[in-house]
Each structure stands twice: as C-alpha cells, then as structure tokens.
Amino acid sequence: MRILLCVLALLGTALAHKSYEGYQVLQTEDLPDVSSVRKLASLHMMEELDFWQTPRVGGRATIMVPKHLVAPVKFTLATLGLNPTVLIPNVETIGSSYEGRPMRVLKLANGPSAKPAIFFDSAIHAREWMGPPTVMYVINELTDNLGANQAILDKNDFYFLLVSNPDGYTFTWSDDRLWRKTRSPNSGSNCIGTDPNRNFDQNWAGGGTGIPCSETYAGSAPFSEPETKAISDFIAATPSITFAQSVHSYGQYLLHPYGDSTDLPPNVAELTRVGTDALDALQAVSGTRYTLGSVANVLYFAYGSTTDWSYVQQGIDLSYTIELPGGGSAGFNPPPSDIQGVVTETWEAYKVFFQNIPNARR
Ligand code: 0X9
Ligand code: ZN
C-alpha cells in the first residue's frame, strides 16, 4: 500500500504543472552605481524571488515575483528609488494541449494600459523548429537588449506563443523529428493528429476535411483541437491585438490572406507595402530573398488557417504567415549554425512591421 501511495504521489508530481497565475515580472531602471545595486541585496537573497537579470551597475534588475509578494516588492523597490515597472503582468497560460501541456503566452508591456498589440505564434507545426528561436530573439531584444529598443515597447504591447503545438513539438524531440500535426486521436482511424493550421473556423474544410492520415487533415470540426481553441479564444479576448505574425518554416515566403481564394483582400495594397518594406530590410542584411503574396496565389489553397481566421473573423488587417528559410538538403532541419543568421535578419523585418502597427482592428 505504501509503495502504491508513493507511486501515485510521484505520478501526481510528474503530471502537475506549476501554476504561475498572478506572478509578475518587474524591472527596475538602469542601476546607476554600486550603492543602487547594494540596495537590492536583501531582495536578491529572498528565495521566492527569481532574478532573471542579476543586478549590476549600468544594467536593470528583472525579477519574477509570486502573486503574494507583488505589492510589497513593488513598494520596496519604489521606496529604494528604483522605479519598478511591470514587464510581464501575468506569467500564467492560455490553456492546455490535448495531452495536458500548458500553453503559455508571454506578454511584454511597458505599463498597465493596453496599447495596440502584436501577437506572434510559432511551432504550430511541430517540426518547424526555426520558429521558436526567431521569436525568442524578438523577446531577447525587448528584454535583455531593451535599452536599444525602448521606443518599440513604449508604443506597443507584445504577446508571444512560442510553442503553439506543445504535444507535437515534444514528439519531434522524443519520437519523430518530422511530426507536423497535433497528437489527438481520430475516431475510426489509427492515424493520430489534426493539422492545427487547417482547424480554424474560417472556411474550415473548404476543400474537404481530408483523411485523418493526411498531414493536412482539418479535424472533426472547427476548433476540435484544444490548442486552436485556446489560441482563438485568446486572440478574440484580446482586442488590442492588431497585428498577427504566424511563424512557420520553410520556404522564404511572406504570406497574407487569402488561403481559401485567389481573390485579393481589400487592403492588399497596405499588406504589400508593409511586407515589401519589411523584406527589403531583411534582404539588406545578407541578401536573403523572400516571395511576398497571398497564400492561394503564391503557394496553394489552405483552408481554415490561423492567418485567414485572424484577418476575416477578427478584423486583424495585418495578418501574415512567414515561412522562414531552411530547405534544400537541410529541409526542416537546418544546422544550428544557421539560426543566428536567420533570427538576426528576420529581426530587421520585424522592426519595420513594428513601425506599421494599426491602432485598431477593422
Ligand atoms: O500549409 C501550411 O499550413 C503553411 N505552410 S507549411 O509548410 N508551414 O505547412 C502555409 C499556410 C499559409 N496559410 C495562410 N497564411 N492562410
Ligand atoms: Zn507550417
């Protein structure tokens, strides 16, 4: 009996995910001198505080604080004259995957009042590994390198969902490097998974659902997958999001709606102008060329995608899918030495996007 209880306890520990509900990440101003660094010493020694950036002269302290300590830590930092701001208002998640993994959106914002916001998602297709480092680089620029990018965060809020398909992504590490879909079972079939980028409720299954064994199976119903349901609920509940960037690989395409028709969207001139400016900045780094256009015109028909849903159903006029580099003999699995070049050139495109964020949805 005791052994059974131990096993159950261990299982419970393994299955339970730590909740970060109400946790905040606070950031000080640049610490001007040794005495301002010393002022933080007592906080630094508190076990419950997680210093993401260690205090040093000329740098900022970035501290993750559990809910019950947010008010006293803010008070202490203010009393010490270190002017804290809230970098991440709530560290917790937007939902769970089919297998119960948490889906965490990271919010970066300078101040509590909502500004026009940018939403990034990556790895909705599990094997497209270039996406998360590309988005992580943006996060890094807006946190560790905030000094150089303060104006961007002063103007806009940011939401990042790095791993949009956590079950599939985990499976690409453990079992099958080239897995694409979710990991939910399909009744009447031995084949697992739905293509989450065919599962959104915009002309869902417009070309037919496909068969469950297909890599582009649209699922049993719109938003049948908990992952797409969580993402769409989050975007719908966050009307400040006016720009959406869905990060995929590979192909070197910058794609805008529509995927379900060769008709062009009403603001195609704006989508083309902003996209062209962004790609010019990217190409200037080391000559990488992208093709810009609507999905159905430059690629193929794709029904029920994130980007079409954001554009049509949510009125997010600047909704793009980017297909990062890879390809050739590298396929979906370019060498790690390629990552730095891709993330830095893509950041140049993103800075252009950030200068063109709409104030409101359509
Ligand atoms: O087919 C897809 O889902 C995307 N290509 S991928 O090779 N990453 O699978 C392109 C989808 C683009 N669709 C829209 N942006 N509407
Ligand atoms: Zn993809």
Short mmCIF file of C-alpha atoms and ligand atoms in Angstrom, two decimals:
data_model
loop_
_atom_site.label_atom_id
_atom_site.label_comp_id
_atom_site.label_asym_id
_atom_site.label_seq_id
_atom_site.Cartn_x
_atom_site.Cartn_y
_atom_site.Cartn_z
CA MET A 1 0.00 0.00 0.00
CA ARG A 2 2.80 2.36 0.96
CA ILE A 3 4.54 1.65 -2.35
CA LEU A 4 1.30 2.34 -4.24
CA LEU A 5 0.89 5.67 -2.44
CA CYS A 6 4.48 6.60 -3.27
CA VAL A 7 3.94 5.75 -6.94
CA LEU A 8 0.73 7.78 -7.01
CA ALA A 9 2.43 10.72 -5.34
CA LEU A 10 5.28 10.63 -7.86
CA LEU A 11 2.81 10.36 -10.72
CA GLY A 12 0.91 13.33 -9.33
CA THR A 13 4.11 15.33 -9.15
CA ALA A 14 5.05 14.38 -12.70
CA LEU A 15 1.63 15.32 -14.09
CA ALA A 16 1.08 18.51 -12.11
CA HIS A 17 2.21 21.71 -13.81
CA LYS A 18 3.35 24.55 -11.64
CA SER A 19 0.95 27.46 -11.92
CA TYR A 20 2.34 30.95 -12.45
CA GLU A 21 -1.09 32.58 -12.11
CA GLY A 22 -0.64 36.11 -10.80
CA TYR A 23 3.15 36.03 -10.93
CA GLN A 24 4.59 39.28 -12.28
CA VAL A 25 7.96 40.18 -13.74
CA LEU A 26 9.17 43.56 -12.50
CA GLN A 27 12.03 45.57 -13.93
CA THR A 28 13.98 48.43 -12.41
CA GLU A 29 15.51 51.34 -14.28
CA ASP A 30 19.21 51.11 -15.15
CA LEU A 31 21.13 50.92 -11.87
CA PRO A 32 23.44 53.94 -11.89
CA ASP A 33 26.00 52.95 -9.24
CA VAL A 34 27.21 50.38 -6.72
CA SER A 35 25.02 51.73 -3.95
CA SER A 36 21.86 51.19 -6.04
CA VAL A 37 22.99 47.60 -6.71
CA ARG A 38 23.62 47.08 -2.97
CA LYS A 39 20.10 48.28 -2.17
CA LEU A 40 18.81 45.16 -3.94
CA ALA A 41 20.92 42.74 -1.91
CA SER A 42 18.20 41.87 0.62
CA LEU A 43 15.67 41.16 -2.13
CA HIS A 44 18.26 39.11 -4.00
CA MET A 45 18.58 36.82 -1.00
CA MET A 46 14.84 36.04 -0.84
CA GLU A 47 14.29 32.50 -2.10
CA GLU A 48 10.85 33.24 -3.54
CA LEU A 49 12.16 35.93 -5.90
CA ASP A 50 13.64 34.81 -9.20
CA PHE A 51 16.15 37.34 -10.54
CA TRP A 52 16.08 36.91 -14.35
CA GLN A 53 18.81 39.51 -14.66
CA THR A 54 21.28 39.85 -11.79
CA PRO A 55 21.66 43.45 -10.61
CA ARG A 56 24.81 45.16 -11.90
CA VAL A 57 25.90 48.74 -12.45
CA GLY A 58 24.53 50.06 -15.77
CA GLY A 59 22.03 47.18 -16.08
CA ARG A 60 18.47 46.60 -14.92
CA ALA A 61 17.24 44.11 -12.38
CA THR A 62 14.49 41.87 -13.79
CA ILE A 63 12.65 39.92 -11.10
CA MET A 64 9.84 37.33 -11.28
CA VAL A 65 7.67 37.78 -8.19
CA PRO A 66 4.93 35.44 -6.89
CA LYS A 67 1.47 36.94 -6.55
CA HIS A 68 1.50 37.36 -2.76
CA LEU A 69 4.76 39.35 -2.88
CA VAL A 70 3.97 41.63 -5.85
CA ALA A 71 2.66 44.54 -3.78
CA PRO A 72 5.39 44.50 -1.07
CA VAL A 73 8.22 44.08 -3.62
CA LYS A 74 6.86 46.96 -5.73
CA PHE A 75 6.64 49.08 -2.59
CA THR A 76 10.19 48.17 -1.55
CA LEU A 77 11.63 48.94 -5.00
CA ALA A 78 9.79 52.26 -5.11
CA THR A 79 10.99 53.12 -1.61
CA LEU A 80 14.55 52.36 -2.69
CA GLY A 81 14.07 54.85 -5.55
CA LEU A 82 14.45 52.15 -8.21
CA ASN A 83 11.22 52.99 -10.11
CA PRO A 84 9.90 49.49 -10.92
CA THR A 85 7.74 48.85 -13.99
CA VAL A 86 5.71 45.73 -14.74
CA LEU A 87 7.35 43.90 -17.65
CA ILE A 88 5.02 40.85 -17.58
CA PRO A 89 1.66 41.36 -15.79
CA ASN A 90 0.79 37.64 -15.52
CA VAL A 91 3.22 34.82 -16.24
CA GLU A 92 0.41 32.14 -16.48
CA THR A 93 -1.03 30.44 -19.58
CA ILE A 94 -3.95 30.47 -22.01
CA GLY A 95 -4.95 26.81 -21.96
CA SER A 96 -3.68 23.25 -22.28
CA SER A 97 -2.85 20.91 -25.12
CA TYR A 98 -4.60 17.58 -25.74
CA GLU A 99 -2.01 15.79 -23.59
CA GLY A 100 -2.30 18.43 -20.88
CA ARG A 101 0.78 20.54 -21.50
CA PRO A 102 0.37 24.21 -20.58
CA MET A 103 0.27 26.76 -23.37
CA ARG A 104 2.00 29.85 -22.15
CA VAL A 105 1.73 33.27 -23.73
CA LEU A 106 4.41 35.70 -22.71
CA LYS A 107 3.22 39.29 -22.52
CA LEU A 108 5.67 42.18 -22.65
CA ALA A 109 4.26 45.60 -21.91
CA ASN A 110 5.52 48.85 -20.53
CA GLY A 111 2.70 49.99 -18.27
CA PRO A 112 -0.79 48.70 -17.47
CA SER A 113 -2.94 50.48 -20.11
CA ALA A 114 -3.47 48.44 -23.29
CA LYS A 115 -1.61 49.60 -26.38
CA PRO A 116 -2.00 48.24 -29.93
CA ALA A 117 -0.52 44.77 -29.60
CA ILE A 118 1.46 42.33 -31.69
CA PHE A 119 0.79 38.58 -31.49
CA PHE A 120 3.42 36.02 -32.50
CA ASP A 121 2.81 32.29 -32.70
CA SER A 122 5.39 29.69 -33.67
CA ALA A 123 5.71 25.90 -33.93
CA ILE A 124 2.00 25.36 -34.59
CA HIS A 125 3.53 22.83 -36.99
CA ALA A 126 5.64 20.78 -34.64
CA ARG A 127 8.65 20.17 -36.87
CA GLU A 128 9.19 23.81 -37.83
CA TRP A 129 11.96 24.39 -35.33
CA MET A 130 13.32 27.62 -36.76
CA GLY A 131 10.24 29.44 -35.43
CA PRO A 132 10.83 29.42 -31.66
CA PRO A 133 14.41 30.80 -31.82
CA THR A 134 13.23 33.52 -34.20
CA VAL A 135 10.54 34.59 -31.76
CA MET A 136 12.91 34.16 -28.78
CA TYR A 137 15.27 36.59 -30.43
CA VAL A 138 12.49 39.21 -30.51
CA ILE A 139 11.85 38.55 -26.80
CA ASN A 140 15.56 38.91 -26.10
CA GLU A 141 15.74 42.22 -27.95
CA LEU A 142 12.79 43.53 -25.92
CA THR A 143 14.13 42.38 -22.55
CA ASP A 144 17.90 41.86 -22.33
CA ASN A 145 18.51 44.48 -25.03
CA LEU A 146 15.62 46.74 -24.08
CA GLY A 147 17.93 49.71 -23.75
CA ALA A 148 18.32 49.75 -27.54
CA ASN A 149 14.64 49.03 -28.20
CA GLN A 150 12.79 51.01 -25.55
CA ALA A 151 10.83 53.02 -28.14
CA ILE A 152 9.28 49.82 -29.53
CA LEU A 153 7.96 48.71 -26.14
CA ASP A 154 6.79 52.23 -25.32
CA LYS A 155 4.49 52.17 -28.37
CA ASN A 156 3.16 48.59 -28.44
CA ASP A 157 2.35 45.57 -26.28
CA PHE A 158 3.59 42.11 -27.29
CA TYR A 159 2.19 38.61 -26.90
CA PHE A 160 4.34 35.59 -27.71
CA LEU A 161 3.20 31.98 -28.01
CA LEU A 162 6.44 30.17 -28.76
CA VAL A 163 5.16 26.61 -28.78
CA SER A 164 1.61 26.57 -30.16
CA ASN A 165 1.52 22.77 -30.52
CA PRO A 166 3.37 21.51 -27.42
CA ASP A 167 2.39 17.82 -27.79
CA GLY A 168 3.57 17.66 -31.39
CA TYR A 169 6.68 19.67 -30.58
CA THR A 170 7.60 17.30 -27.72
CA PHE A 171 7.01 14.36 -30.06
CA THR A 172 9.50 15.83 -32.57
CA TRP A 173 12.14 15.61 -29.82
CA SER A 174 11.21 12.17 -28.48
CA ASP A 175 9.97 10.09 -31.41
CA ASP A 176 9.65 11.66 -34.83
CA ARG A 177 11.65 14.74 -35.84
CA LEU A 178 9.32 15.39 -38.78
CA TRP A 179 5.96 15.24 -36.96
CA ARG A 180 3.68 18.15 -38.05
CA LYS A 181 0.19 17.78 -36.54
CA THR A 182 -1.32 17.72 -33.07
CA ARG A 183 -1.33 14.43 -31.13
CA SER A 184 -5.06 13.85 -30.60
CA PRO A 185 -6.56 10.51 -31.73
CA ASN A 186 -9.07 10.27 -34.59
CA SER A 187 -12.09 8.02 -34.15
CA GLY A 188 -12.22 5.18 -36.63
CA SER A 189 -8.58 5.63 -37.62
CA ASN A 190 -5.21 4.56 -36.30
CA CYS A 191 -3.69 7.81 -37.55
CA ILE A 192 -3.03 10.47 -34.95
CA GLY A 193 -3.39 14.22 -35.19
CA THR A 194 -5.01 17.16 -36.94
CA ASP A 195 -3.28 19.92 -38.85
CA PRO A 196 -3.87 22.86 -36.49
CA ASN A 197 -3.35 25.27 -39.38
CA ARG A 198 -6.43 23.79 -41.10
CA ASN A 199 -8.54 23.66 -37.93
CA PHE A 200 -9.53 27.33 -37.52
CA ASP A 201 -13.11 28.39 -38.06
CA GLN A 202 -12.66 30.29 -41.32
CA ASN A 203 -13.88 28.38 -44.36
CA TRP A 204 -12.98 25.30 -42.32
CA ALA A 205 -12.57 22.20 -44.52
CA GLY A 206 -13.42 24.33 -47.56
CA GLY A 207 -11.60 21.79 -49.68
CA GLY A 208 -12.90 18.82 -47.65
CA THR A 209 -11.56 17.61 -44.29
CA GLY A 210 -9.11 15.19 -45.91
CA ILE A 211 -8.46 11.82 -44.30
CA PRO A 212 -7.10 11.52 -40.74
CA CYS A 213 -3.87 10.03 -42.07
CA SER A 214 -3.22 13.14 -44.19
CA GLU A 215 -0.68 15.71 -42.99
CA THR A 216 -3.27 18.43 -43.65
CA TYR A 217 -6.28 16.73 -42.02
CA ALA A 218 -8.64 19.55 -40.97
CA GLY A 219 -10.02 17.71 -37.92
CA SER A 220 -13.52 16.55 -36.96
CA ALA A 221 -14.89 20.09 -36.50
CA PRO A 222 -13.63 23.69 -36.43
CA PHE A 223 -11.54 24.16 -33.28
CA SER A 224 -11.76 20.44 -32.44
CA GLU A 225 -8.19 20.77 -31.10
CA PRO A 226 -7.76 22.31 -27.63
CA GLU A 227 -4.68 24.13 -28.93
CA THR A 228 -6.52 26.02 -31.71
CA LYS A 229 -9.43 26.66 -29.34
CA ALA A 230 -7.08 28.20 -26.77
CA ILE A 231 -5.29 30.34 -29.36
CA SER A 232 -8.50 31.62 -30.94
CA ASP A 233 -10.17 32.29 -27.56
CA PHE A 234 -7.11 34.25 -26.51
CA ILE A 235 -6.98 36.38 -29.69
CA ALA A 236 -10.75 37.01 -29.52
CA ALA A 237 -10.47 38.04 -25.87
CA THR A 238 -7.57 40.42 -26.55
CA PRO A 239 -8.95 43.07 -28.91
CA SER A 240 -5.83 45.19 -28.56
CA ILE A 241 -4.05 42.72 -30.88
CA THR A 242 -3.97 44.48 -34.27
CA PHE A 243 -1.05 42.65 -35.88
CA ALA A 244 -0.56 38.88 -36.12
CA GLN A 245 2.53 37.02 -37.23
CA SER A 246 2.34 33.24 -37.59
CA VAL A 247 5.86 31.87 -37.82
CA HIS A 248 6.43 28.75 -39.94
CA SER A 249 9.16 27.13 -41.96
CA TYR A 250 10.30 26.63 -44.57
CA GLY A 251 10.25 28.33 -47.98
CA GLN A 252 11.15 32.02 -47.66
CA TYR A 253 7.61 33.30 -48.19
CA LEU A 254 5.82 36.21 -46.56
CA LEU A 255 2.16 35.30 -46.96
CA HIS A 256 -1.02 37.27 -46.43
CA PRO A 257 -4.70 36.27 -46.88
CA TYR A 258 -6.39 34.61 -48.51
CA GLY A 259 -5.54 30.93 -48.39
CA ASP A 260 -9.01 29.88 -49.47
CA SER A 261 -9.43 32.04 -52.58
CA THR A 262 -7.28 33.64 -55.25
CA ASP A 263 -9.25 36.88 -54.69
CA LEU A 264 -7.13 39.54 -53.05
CA PRO A 265 -8.09 41.06 -49.69
CA PRO A 266 -9.42 44.65 -49.54
CA ASN A 267 -6.22 46.11 -48.05
CA VAL A 268 -3.83 44.22 -50.31
CA ALA A 269 -2.02 47.47 -51.15
CA GLU A 270 -1.19 48.01 -47.46
CA LEU A 271 -0.25 44.36 -46.90
CA THR A 272 2.05 44.58 -49.92
CA ARG A 273 3.63 47.91 -48.97
CA VAL A 274 4.39 46.92 -45.37
CA GLY A 275 5.53 43.45 -46.45
CA THR A 276 7.82 44.85 -49.14
CA ASP A 277 9.43 47.32 -46.74
CA ALA A 278 9.96 44.54 -44.18
CA LEU A 279 11.51 42.20 -46.74
CA ASP A 280 13.77 44.96 -48.09
CA ALA A 281 15.17 45.42 -44.58
CA LEU A 282 15.63 41.66 -44.19
CA GLN A 283 17.33 41.29 -47.57
CA ALA A 284 19.72 44.16 -46.80
CA VAL A 285 21.37 42.05 -44.06
CA SER A 286 22.80 39.28 -46.23
CA GLY A 287 20.79 39.08 -49.41
CA THR A 288 18.11 36.57 -48.38
CA ARG A 289 15.16 36.81 -50.77
CA TYR A 290 11.54 36.10 -49.95
CA THR A 291 8.43 35.84 -52.13
CA LEU A 292 5.55 38.04 -50.99
CA GLY A 293 1.91 37.43 -51.83
CA SER A 294 -1.39 35.79 -50.92
CA VAL A 295 -1.28 32.14 -49.91
CA ALA A 296 -3.55 30.86 -52.66
CA ASN A 297 -1.72 32.85 -55.36
CA VAL A 298 1.90 32.16 -54.47
CA LEU A 299 1.65 28.80 -52.65
CA TYR A 300 -1.53 26.69 -52.66
CA PHE A 301 -5.04 26.61 -51.26
CA ALA A 302 -5.05 26.32 -47.46
CA TYR A 303 -8.45 26.45 -45.71
CA GLY A 304 -9.04 27.13 -42.02
CA SER A 305 -5.65 28.72 -41.31
CA THR A 306 -4.72 30.94 -38.37
CA THR A 307 -3.92 33.84 -40.66
CA ASP A 308 -7.18 33.78 -42.63
CA TRP A 309 -9.18 33.45 -39.39
CA SER A 310 -7.37 36.38 -37.75
CA TYR A 311 -7.92 38.52 -40.83
CA VAL A 312 -11.53 37.68 -41.67
CA GLN A 313 -13.09 36.81 -38.30
CA GLN A 314 -11.07 39.10 -36.05
CA GLY A 315 -10.51 42.10 -38.33
CA ILE A 316 -6.75 41.99 -37.83
CA ASP A 317 -5.82 43.74 -41.06
CA LEU A 318 -2.12 42.99 -40.83
CA SER A 319 -2.11 39.20 -40.55
CA TYR A 320 0.86 37.41 -42.06
CA THR A 321 2.40 33.96 -42.15
CA ILE A 322 6.16 33.89 -42.54
CA GLU A 323 7.91 30.81 -43.92
CA LEU A 324 11.46 31.11 -42.66
CA PRO A 325 14.48 29.72 -44.54
CA GLY A 326 15.55 26.10 -44.48
CA GLY A 327 15.05 23.87 -47.45
CA GLY A 328 17.43 22.28 -49.84
CA SER A 329 19.13 19.30 -48.28
CA ALA A 330 18.51 20.90 -44.86
CA GLY A 331 14.72 20.56 -45.18
CA PHE A 332 13.03 21.26 -41.85
CA ASN A 333 16.28 20.58 -40.01
CA PRO A 334 18.88 23.22 -40.84
CA PRO A 335 22.06 23.07 -38.76
CA PRO A 336 22.15 25.10 -35.52
CA SER A 337 24.83 27.27 -37.12
CA ASP A 338 22.10 28.70 -39.43
CA ILE A 339 19.99 30.00 -36.55
CA GLN A 340 21.92 33.17 -35.79
CA GLY A 341 21.75 34.43 -39.39
CA VAL A 342 18.03 33.73 -39.70
CA VAL A 343 16.98 35.30 -36.42
CA THR A 344 19.03 38.45 -36.88
CA GLU A 345 17.91 39.14 -40.46
CA THR A 346 14.27 38.41 -39.53
CA TRP A 347 14.50 40.86 -36.62
CA GLU A 348 15.23 43.60 -39.17
CA ALA A 349 11.93 42.78 -40.92
CA TYR A 350 10.12 42.78 -37.60
CA LYS A 351 11.37 46.24 -36.70
CA VAL A 352 9.72 47.50 -39.91
CA PHE A 353 6.47 45.73 -39.02
CA PHE A 354 6.56 47.36 -35.59
CA GLN A 355 6.56 50.79 -37.25
CA ASN A 356 3.30 49.90 -39.01
CA ILE A 357 1.04 48.55 -36.27
CA PRO A 358 -2.62 49.58 -36.78
CA ASN A 359 -4.26 51.44 -33.89
CA ALA A 360 -7.40 49.32 -34.02
CA ARG A 361 -8.99 46.36 -35.71
CA ARG A 362 -11.19 46.75 -38.77
O1 0X9 B 1 0.44 24.78 -45.33
C1 0X9 B 1 0.59 25.49 -44.33
O2 0X9 B 1 -0.10 25.38 -43.33
C2 0X9 B 1 1.67 26.59 -44.34
N1 0X9 B 1 2.87 26.09 -44.93
S1 0X9 B 1 3.76 24.97 -44.11
O3 0X9 B 1 4.81 24.48 -44.99
N2 0X9 B 1 4.47 25.69 -42.90
O4 0X9 B 1 2.90 23.94 -43.64
C3 0X9 B 1 1.17 27.79 -45.12
C4 0X9 B 1 -0.15 28.28 -44.63
C5 0X9 B 1 -0.42 29.65 -45.04
N3 0X9 B 1 -1.80 29.92 -44.94
C6 0X9 B 1 -2.25 31.14 -44.66
N4 0X9 B 1 -1.43 32.04 -44.24
N5 0X9 B 1 -3.53 31.40 -44.83
ZN ZN B 2 3.93 25.37 -41.02
#
